[in-house]
Short mmCIF file of C-alpha atoms and ligand atoms in Angstrom, two decimals:
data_model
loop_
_atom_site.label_atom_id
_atom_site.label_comp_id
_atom_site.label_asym_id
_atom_site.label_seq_id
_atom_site.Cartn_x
_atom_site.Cartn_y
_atom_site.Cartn_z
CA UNK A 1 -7.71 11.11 210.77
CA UNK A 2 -10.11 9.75 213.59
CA UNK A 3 -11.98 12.31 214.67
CA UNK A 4 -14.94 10.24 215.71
CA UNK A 5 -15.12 11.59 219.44
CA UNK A 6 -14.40 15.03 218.31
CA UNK A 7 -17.05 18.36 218.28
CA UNK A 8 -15.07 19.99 215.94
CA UNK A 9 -16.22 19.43 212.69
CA UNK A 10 -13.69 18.06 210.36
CA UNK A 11 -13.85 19.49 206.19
CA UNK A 12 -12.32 17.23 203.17
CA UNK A 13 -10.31 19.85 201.74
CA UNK A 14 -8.45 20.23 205.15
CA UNK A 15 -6.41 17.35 204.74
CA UNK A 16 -3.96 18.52 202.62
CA UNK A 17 -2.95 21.18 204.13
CA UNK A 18 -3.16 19.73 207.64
CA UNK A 19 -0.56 17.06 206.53
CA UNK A 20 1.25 20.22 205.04
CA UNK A 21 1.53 22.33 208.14
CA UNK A 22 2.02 19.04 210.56
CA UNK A 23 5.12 18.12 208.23
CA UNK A 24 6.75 21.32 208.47
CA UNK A 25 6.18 21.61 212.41
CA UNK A 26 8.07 17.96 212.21
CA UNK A 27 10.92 19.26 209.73
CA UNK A 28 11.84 22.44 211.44
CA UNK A 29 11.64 24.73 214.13
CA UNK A 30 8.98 27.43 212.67
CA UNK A 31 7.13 28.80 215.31
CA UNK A 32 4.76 31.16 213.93
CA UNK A 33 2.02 30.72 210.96
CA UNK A 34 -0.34 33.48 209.61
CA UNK A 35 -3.01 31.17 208.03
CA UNK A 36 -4.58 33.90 204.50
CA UNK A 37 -7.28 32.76 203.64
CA UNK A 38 -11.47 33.94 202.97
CA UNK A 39 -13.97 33.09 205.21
CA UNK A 40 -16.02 30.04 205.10
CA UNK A 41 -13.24 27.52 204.89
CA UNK A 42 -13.50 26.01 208.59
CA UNK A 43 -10.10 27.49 209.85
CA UNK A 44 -10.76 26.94 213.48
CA UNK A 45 -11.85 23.49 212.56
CA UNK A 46 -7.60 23.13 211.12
CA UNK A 47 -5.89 24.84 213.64
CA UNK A 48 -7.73 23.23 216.76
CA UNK A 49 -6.49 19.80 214.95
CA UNK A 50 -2.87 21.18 214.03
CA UNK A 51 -2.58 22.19 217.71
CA UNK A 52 -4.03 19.04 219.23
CA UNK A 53 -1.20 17.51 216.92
CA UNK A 54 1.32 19.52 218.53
CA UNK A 55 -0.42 18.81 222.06
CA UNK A 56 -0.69 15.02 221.29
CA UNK A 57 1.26 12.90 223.92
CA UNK A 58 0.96 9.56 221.85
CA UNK A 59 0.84 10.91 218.11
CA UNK A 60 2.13 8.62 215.15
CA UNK A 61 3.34 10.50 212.19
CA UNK A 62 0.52 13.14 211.25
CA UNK A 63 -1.53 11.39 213.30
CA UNK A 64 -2.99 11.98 216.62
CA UNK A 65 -4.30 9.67 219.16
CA UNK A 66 -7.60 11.25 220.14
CA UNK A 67 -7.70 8.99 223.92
CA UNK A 68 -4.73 11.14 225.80
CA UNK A 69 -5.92 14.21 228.18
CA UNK A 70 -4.88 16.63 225.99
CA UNK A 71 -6.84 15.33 222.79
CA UNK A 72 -10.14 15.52 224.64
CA UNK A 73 -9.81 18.68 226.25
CA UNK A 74 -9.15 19.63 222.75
CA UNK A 75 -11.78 17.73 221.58
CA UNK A 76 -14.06 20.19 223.11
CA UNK A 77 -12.38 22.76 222.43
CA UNK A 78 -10.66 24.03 225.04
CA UNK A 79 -7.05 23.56 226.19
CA UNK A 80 -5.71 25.71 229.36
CA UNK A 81 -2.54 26.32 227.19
CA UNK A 82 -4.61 28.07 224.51
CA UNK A 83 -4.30 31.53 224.31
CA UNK A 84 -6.97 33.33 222.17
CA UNK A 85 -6.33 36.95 221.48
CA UNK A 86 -9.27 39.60 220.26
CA UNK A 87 -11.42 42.52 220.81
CA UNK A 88 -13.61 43.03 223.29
CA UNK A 89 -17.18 43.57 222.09
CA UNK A 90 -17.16 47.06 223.45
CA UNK A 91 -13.41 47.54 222.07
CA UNK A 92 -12.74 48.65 218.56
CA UNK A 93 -9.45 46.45 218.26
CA UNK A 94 -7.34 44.55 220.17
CA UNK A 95 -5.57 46.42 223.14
CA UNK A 96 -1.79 46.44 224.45
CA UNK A 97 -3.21 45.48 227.82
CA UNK A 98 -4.41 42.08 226.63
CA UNK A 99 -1.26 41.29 224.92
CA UNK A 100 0.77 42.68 228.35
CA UNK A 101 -1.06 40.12 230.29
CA UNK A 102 -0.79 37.14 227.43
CA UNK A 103 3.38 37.76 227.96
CA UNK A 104 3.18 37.66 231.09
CA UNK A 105 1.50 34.04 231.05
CA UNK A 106 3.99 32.69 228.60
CA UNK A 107 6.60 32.40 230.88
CA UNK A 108 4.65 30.00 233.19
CA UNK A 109 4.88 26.49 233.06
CA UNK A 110 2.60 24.66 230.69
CA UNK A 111 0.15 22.09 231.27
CA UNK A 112 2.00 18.57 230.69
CA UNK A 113 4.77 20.82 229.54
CA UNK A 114 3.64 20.63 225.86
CA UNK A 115 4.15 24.44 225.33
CA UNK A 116 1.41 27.01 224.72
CA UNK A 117 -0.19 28.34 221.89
CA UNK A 118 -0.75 31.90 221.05
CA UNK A 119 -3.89 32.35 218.54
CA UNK A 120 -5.03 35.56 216.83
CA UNK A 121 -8.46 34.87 214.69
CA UNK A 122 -8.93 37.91 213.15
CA UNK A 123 -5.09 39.58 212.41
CA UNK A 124 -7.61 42.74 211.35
CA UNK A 125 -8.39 43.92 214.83
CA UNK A 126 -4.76 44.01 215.66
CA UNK A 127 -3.95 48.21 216.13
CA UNK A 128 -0.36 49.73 216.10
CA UNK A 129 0.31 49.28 219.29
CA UNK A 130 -0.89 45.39 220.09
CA UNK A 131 1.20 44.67 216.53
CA UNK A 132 3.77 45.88 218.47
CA UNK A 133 3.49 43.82 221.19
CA UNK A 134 2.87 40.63 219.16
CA UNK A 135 6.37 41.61 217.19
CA UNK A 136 8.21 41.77 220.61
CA UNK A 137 7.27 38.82 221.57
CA UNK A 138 7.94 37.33 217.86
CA UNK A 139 11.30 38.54 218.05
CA UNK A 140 11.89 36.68 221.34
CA UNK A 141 9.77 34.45 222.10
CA UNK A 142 9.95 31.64 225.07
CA UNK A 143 10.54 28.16 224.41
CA UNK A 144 7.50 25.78 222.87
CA UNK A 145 5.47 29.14 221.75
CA UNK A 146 3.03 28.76 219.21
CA UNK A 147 1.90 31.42 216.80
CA UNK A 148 -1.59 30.85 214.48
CA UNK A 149 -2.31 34.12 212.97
CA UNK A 150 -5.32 34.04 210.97
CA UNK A 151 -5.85 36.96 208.57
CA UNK A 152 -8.41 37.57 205.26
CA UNK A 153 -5.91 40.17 203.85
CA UNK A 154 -2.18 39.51 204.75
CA UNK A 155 -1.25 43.28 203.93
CA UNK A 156 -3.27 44.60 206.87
CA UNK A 157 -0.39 42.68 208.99
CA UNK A 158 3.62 44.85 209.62
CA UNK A 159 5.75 43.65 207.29
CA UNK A 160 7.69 42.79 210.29
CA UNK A 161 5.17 40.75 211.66
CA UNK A 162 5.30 38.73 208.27
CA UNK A 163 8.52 38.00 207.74
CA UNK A 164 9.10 36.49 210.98
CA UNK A 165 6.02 34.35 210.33
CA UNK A 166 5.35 31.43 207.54
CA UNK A 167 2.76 32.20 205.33
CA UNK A 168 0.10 29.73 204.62
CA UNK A 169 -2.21 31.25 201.55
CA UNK A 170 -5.04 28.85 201.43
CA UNK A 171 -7.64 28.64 198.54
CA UNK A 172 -11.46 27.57 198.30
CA UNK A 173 -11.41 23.97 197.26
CA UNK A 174 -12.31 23.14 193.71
CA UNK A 175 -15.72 23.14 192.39
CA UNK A 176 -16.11 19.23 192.05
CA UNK A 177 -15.38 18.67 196.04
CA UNK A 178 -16.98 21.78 197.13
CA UNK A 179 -20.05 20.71 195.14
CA UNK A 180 -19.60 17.26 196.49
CA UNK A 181 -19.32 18.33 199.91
CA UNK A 182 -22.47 20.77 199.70
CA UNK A 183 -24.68 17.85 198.32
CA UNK A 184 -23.85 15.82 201.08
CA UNK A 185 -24.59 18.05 203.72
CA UNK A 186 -28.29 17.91 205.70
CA UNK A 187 -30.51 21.11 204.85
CA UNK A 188 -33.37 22.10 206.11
CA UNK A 189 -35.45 22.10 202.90
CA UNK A 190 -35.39 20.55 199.16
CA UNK A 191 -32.85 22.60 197.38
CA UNK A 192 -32.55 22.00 192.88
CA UNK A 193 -29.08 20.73 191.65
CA UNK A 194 -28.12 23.85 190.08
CA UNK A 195 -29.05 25.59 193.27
CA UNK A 196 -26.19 24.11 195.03
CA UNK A 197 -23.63 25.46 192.20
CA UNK A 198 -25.19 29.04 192.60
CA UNK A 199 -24.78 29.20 196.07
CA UNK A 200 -21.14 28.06 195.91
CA UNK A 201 -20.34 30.33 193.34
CA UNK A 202 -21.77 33.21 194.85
CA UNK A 203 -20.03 32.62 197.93
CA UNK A 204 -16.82 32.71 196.35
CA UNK A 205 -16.50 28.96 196.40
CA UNK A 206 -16.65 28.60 200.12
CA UNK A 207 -18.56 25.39 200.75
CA UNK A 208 -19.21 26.50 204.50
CA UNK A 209 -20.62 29.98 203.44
CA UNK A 210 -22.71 28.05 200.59
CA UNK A 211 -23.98 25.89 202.91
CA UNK A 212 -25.07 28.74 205.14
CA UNK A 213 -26.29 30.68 202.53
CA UNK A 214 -28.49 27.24 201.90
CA UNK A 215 -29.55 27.29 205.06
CA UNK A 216 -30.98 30.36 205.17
CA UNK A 217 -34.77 31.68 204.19
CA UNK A 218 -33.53 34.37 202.47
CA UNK A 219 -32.20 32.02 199.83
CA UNK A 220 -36.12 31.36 198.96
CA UNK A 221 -36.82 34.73 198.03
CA UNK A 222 -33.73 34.91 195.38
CA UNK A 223 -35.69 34.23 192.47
CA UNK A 224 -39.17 37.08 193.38
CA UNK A 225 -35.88 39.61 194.11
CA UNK A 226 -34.95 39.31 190.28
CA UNK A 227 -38.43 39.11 189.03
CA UNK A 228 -39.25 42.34 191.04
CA UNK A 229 -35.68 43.53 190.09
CA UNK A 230 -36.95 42.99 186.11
CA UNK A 231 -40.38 44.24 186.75
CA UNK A 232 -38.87 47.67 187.91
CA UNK A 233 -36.59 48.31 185.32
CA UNK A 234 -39.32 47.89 183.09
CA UNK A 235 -41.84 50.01 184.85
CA UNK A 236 -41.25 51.58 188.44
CA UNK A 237 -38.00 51.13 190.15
CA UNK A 238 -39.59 52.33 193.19
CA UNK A 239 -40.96 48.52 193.14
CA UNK A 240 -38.06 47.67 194.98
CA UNK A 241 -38.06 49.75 197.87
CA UNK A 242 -40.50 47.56 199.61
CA UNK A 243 -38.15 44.56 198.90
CA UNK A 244 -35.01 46.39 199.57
CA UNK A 245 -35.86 48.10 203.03
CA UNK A 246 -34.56 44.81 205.03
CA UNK A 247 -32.64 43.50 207.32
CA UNK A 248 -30.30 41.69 204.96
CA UNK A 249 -30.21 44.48 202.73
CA UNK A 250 -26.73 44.20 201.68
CA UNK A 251 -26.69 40.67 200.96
CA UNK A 252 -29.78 41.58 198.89
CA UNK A 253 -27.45 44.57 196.93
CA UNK A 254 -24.72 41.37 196.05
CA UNK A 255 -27.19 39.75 194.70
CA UNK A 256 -28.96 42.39 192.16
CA UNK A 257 -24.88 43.35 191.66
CA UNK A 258 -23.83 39.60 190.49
CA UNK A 259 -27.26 39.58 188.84
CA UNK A 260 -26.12 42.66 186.96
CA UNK A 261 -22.69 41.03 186.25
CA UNK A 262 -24.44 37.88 184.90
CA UNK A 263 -26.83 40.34 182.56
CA UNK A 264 -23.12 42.09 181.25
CA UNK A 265 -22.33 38.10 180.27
CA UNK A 266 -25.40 37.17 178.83
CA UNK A 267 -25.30 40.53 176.62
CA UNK A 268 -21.62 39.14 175.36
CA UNK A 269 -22.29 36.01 175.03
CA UNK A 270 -19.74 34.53 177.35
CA UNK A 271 -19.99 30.81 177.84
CA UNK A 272 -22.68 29.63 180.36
CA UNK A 273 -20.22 27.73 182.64
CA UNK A 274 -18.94 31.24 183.60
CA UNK A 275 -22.81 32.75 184.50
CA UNK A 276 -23.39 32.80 188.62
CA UNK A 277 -27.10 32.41 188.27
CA UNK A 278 -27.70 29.13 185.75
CA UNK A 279 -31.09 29.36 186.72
CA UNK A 280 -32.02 32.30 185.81
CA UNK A 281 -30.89 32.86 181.88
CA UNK A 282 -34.53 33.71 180.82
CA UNK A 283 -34.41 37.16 183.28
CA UNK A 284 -30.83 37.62 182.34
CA UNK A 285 -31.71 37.83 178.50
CA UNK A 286 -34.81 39.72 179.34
CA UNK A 287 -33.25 42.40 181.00
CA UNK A 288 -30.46 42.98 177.87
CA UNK A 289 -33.67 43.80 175.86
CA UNK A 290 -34.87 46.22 178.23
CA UNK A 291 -31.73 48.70 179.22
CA UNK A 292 -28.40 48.92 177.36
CA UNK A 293 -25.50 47.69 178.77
CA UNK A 294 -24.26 50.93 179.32
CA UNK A 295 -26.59 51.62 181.87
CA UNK A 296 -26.38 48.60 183.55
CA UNK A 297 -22.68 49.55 184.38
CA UNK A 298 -24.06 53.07 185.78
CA UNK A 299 -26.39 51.06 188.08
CA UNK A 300 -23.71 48.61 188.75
CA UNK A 301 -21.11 51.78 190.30
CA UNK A 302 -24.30 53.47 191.97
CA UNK A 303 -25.43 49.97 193.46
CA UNK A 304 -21.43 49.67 195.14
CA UNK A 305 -21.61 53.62 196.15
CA UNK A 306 -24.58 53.05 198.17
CA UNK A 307 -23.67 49.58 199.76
CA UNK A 308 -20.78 51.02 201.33
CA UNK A 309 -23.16 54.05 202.87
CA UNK A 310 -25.23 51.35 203.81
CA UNK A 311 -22.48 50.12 205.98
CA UNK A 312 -22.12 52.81 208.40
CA UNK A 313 -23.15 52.09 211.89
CA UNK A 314 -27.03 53.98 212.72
CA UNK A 315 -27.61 55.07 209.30
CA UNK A 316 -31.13 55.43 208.20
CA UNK A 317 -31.89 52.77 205.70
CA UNK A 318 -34.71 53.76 204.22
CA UNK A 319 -33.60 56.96 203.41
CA UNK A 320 -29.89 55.83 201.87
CA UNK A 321 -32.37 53.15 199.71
CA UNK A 322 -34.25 55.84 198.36
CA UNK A 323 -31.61 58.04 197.41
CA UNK A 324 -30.53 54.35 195.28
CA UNK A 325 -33.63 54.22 194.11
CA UNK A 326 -33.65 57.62 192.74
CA UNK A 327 -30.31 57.69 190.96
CA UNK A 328 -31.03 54.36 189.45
CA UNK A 329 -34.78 56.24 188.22
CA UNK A 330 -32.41 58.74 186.84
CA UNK A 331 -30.29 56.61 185.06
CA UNK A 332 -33.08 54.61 183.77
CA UNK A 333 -35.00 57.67 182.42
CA UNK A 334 -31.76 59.29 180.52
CA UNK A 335 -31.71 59.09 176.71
CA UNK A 336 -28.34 59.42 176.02
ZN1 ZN O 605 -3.57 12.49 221.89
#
């Protein structure tokens, strides 16, 4: 695919199922696609191509021509016909009054009479009542409609909603062209080889959330988090309250909880290729000499517990880390 005038960013692993999607909108008549799949997979990058595609007014096969109006308005992202339904920052989903006015644009003409498209990012901030809406207009919807609804978990969705949709699940891409991809990409400073793997394996094999994750500083201070982690098992857990009380606090708590996983792996022996942090073996092994296993699964549940208290809006950090801090003390200092 030439996509050389293009600002969307294009992803290898896209072009399967880009070919996939493009076939079946040349087979049949399906309408309406809810797109499951993580984060961190580029998406927007797929459906902005699939509906330039559809929008094409010179396209050969799956193949688009990039030159005609209605590939460069896409081009930069932006098509009049494009209809892009979600929440208002200061609204907690997506209201019936949106979806009242979307209806009542789909049955004006389109521009260059290609149809118009009807896209839903995040199917999560959909409530009863705008599911409602988007069903009634599933049910019966005007000629050369569109439907991309992207979701990360297809059973927040009616089951009405589904079945009148095709359902695209679509994976992370294998290790070898995630890895491939990651090494290829520009970062801002010198990252090791085994660094890359981490990253992609503690993002779920994402490549796009890797390479943020990459990207950011926070990925420096990775390996002091488990040397402080190791130093306060060993002697004062409050060593980690300093570290903790931050800003990215709950990537920090995945971290020390896949850490944790790792040190449950290490303990039984469980081949190397299955370990999230390669790098860090010596720690790993350190820390199965220093608390028994059983423990580690206490401070694993207490770690989770916390997180999600951590996650309500205006909390007081500081005070919901200490309370962690405390019950892992606790569990440190039991005999049993
Ligand atoms: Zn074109």
């Amino acid at each position: 695919m030439n996509n050389i005038t293009s600002t969307i960013p294009w992803y290898p692993w896209l072009n399967t199922i880009y070919k996939n999607i493009t076939n079946v909108l040349s087979s049949n008549d399906h309408h309406a696609f809810i797109l499951c799949t993580p984060s961190g997979m580029g998406i927007i990058s797929l459906i902005y191509k699939i509906i330039q595609w559809l929008f094409c007014l010179s396209k050969i096969d799956n193949h688009i021509c990039n030159i005609c109006t209605n590939c460069i308005l896409l081009n930069n992202k932006y098509h009049p016909d494009i209809h892009i339904i979600q929440k208002e920052k200061h609204q907690t989903s997506i209201s019936i009054t949106l979806i009242r006015q979307i209806i009542n644009i789909l049955y004006q003409n389109s521009y260059k009479d290609k149809g118009k498209i009807i896209w839903i990012p995040i199917a999560e901030e959909l409530n009863q009542t705008s599911s409602n809406g988007i069903l009634k207009i599933l049910e019966e919807p005007p000629k050369n409609i569109w439907f991309f609804i992207q979701t990360q978990h297809i059973n927040t969705l009616l089951p009405t909603i589904i079945s009148r949709c095709q359902v695209w699940k679509i994976y992370p891409p294998n290790e070898k062209i995630g890895l491939h991809w990651l090494t290829t990409q520009h970062l801002i400073s010198v990252i090791h080889k085994n660094e890359y793997l981490i990253a992609l394996k503690m993002c779920h094999y994402a490549p796009i959330n890797a390479h943020k994750l990459l990207q950011n500083n926070l990925w420096s201070k990775r390996q002091s988090l488990y040397v402080t982690f190791l130093h306060a098992l060993k002697y004062d857990i409050m060593e980690l309250l300093l570290v903790l009380n931050n800003v990215n606090i709950l990537i920090l708590l995945d971290w020390i909880y896949i850490f944790l996983i790792d040190v449950i792996k290490v303990f039984y022996k469980i081949n190397i290729k299955f370990i999230y942090n390669i790098d860090q073996t010596d720690i790993l092994y350190q820390v199965t000499k220093i608390i028994a296993i059983k423990k580690i699964i206490l401070i694993i549940n207490k770690i989770m517990f916390y997180r999600k208290i951590l996650m309500i809006d205006n909390i007081n950090h500081m005070l919901i880390i200490t309370r962690l801090l405390l019950s892992l003390d606790k569990i440190k200092q039991t005999t049993s």
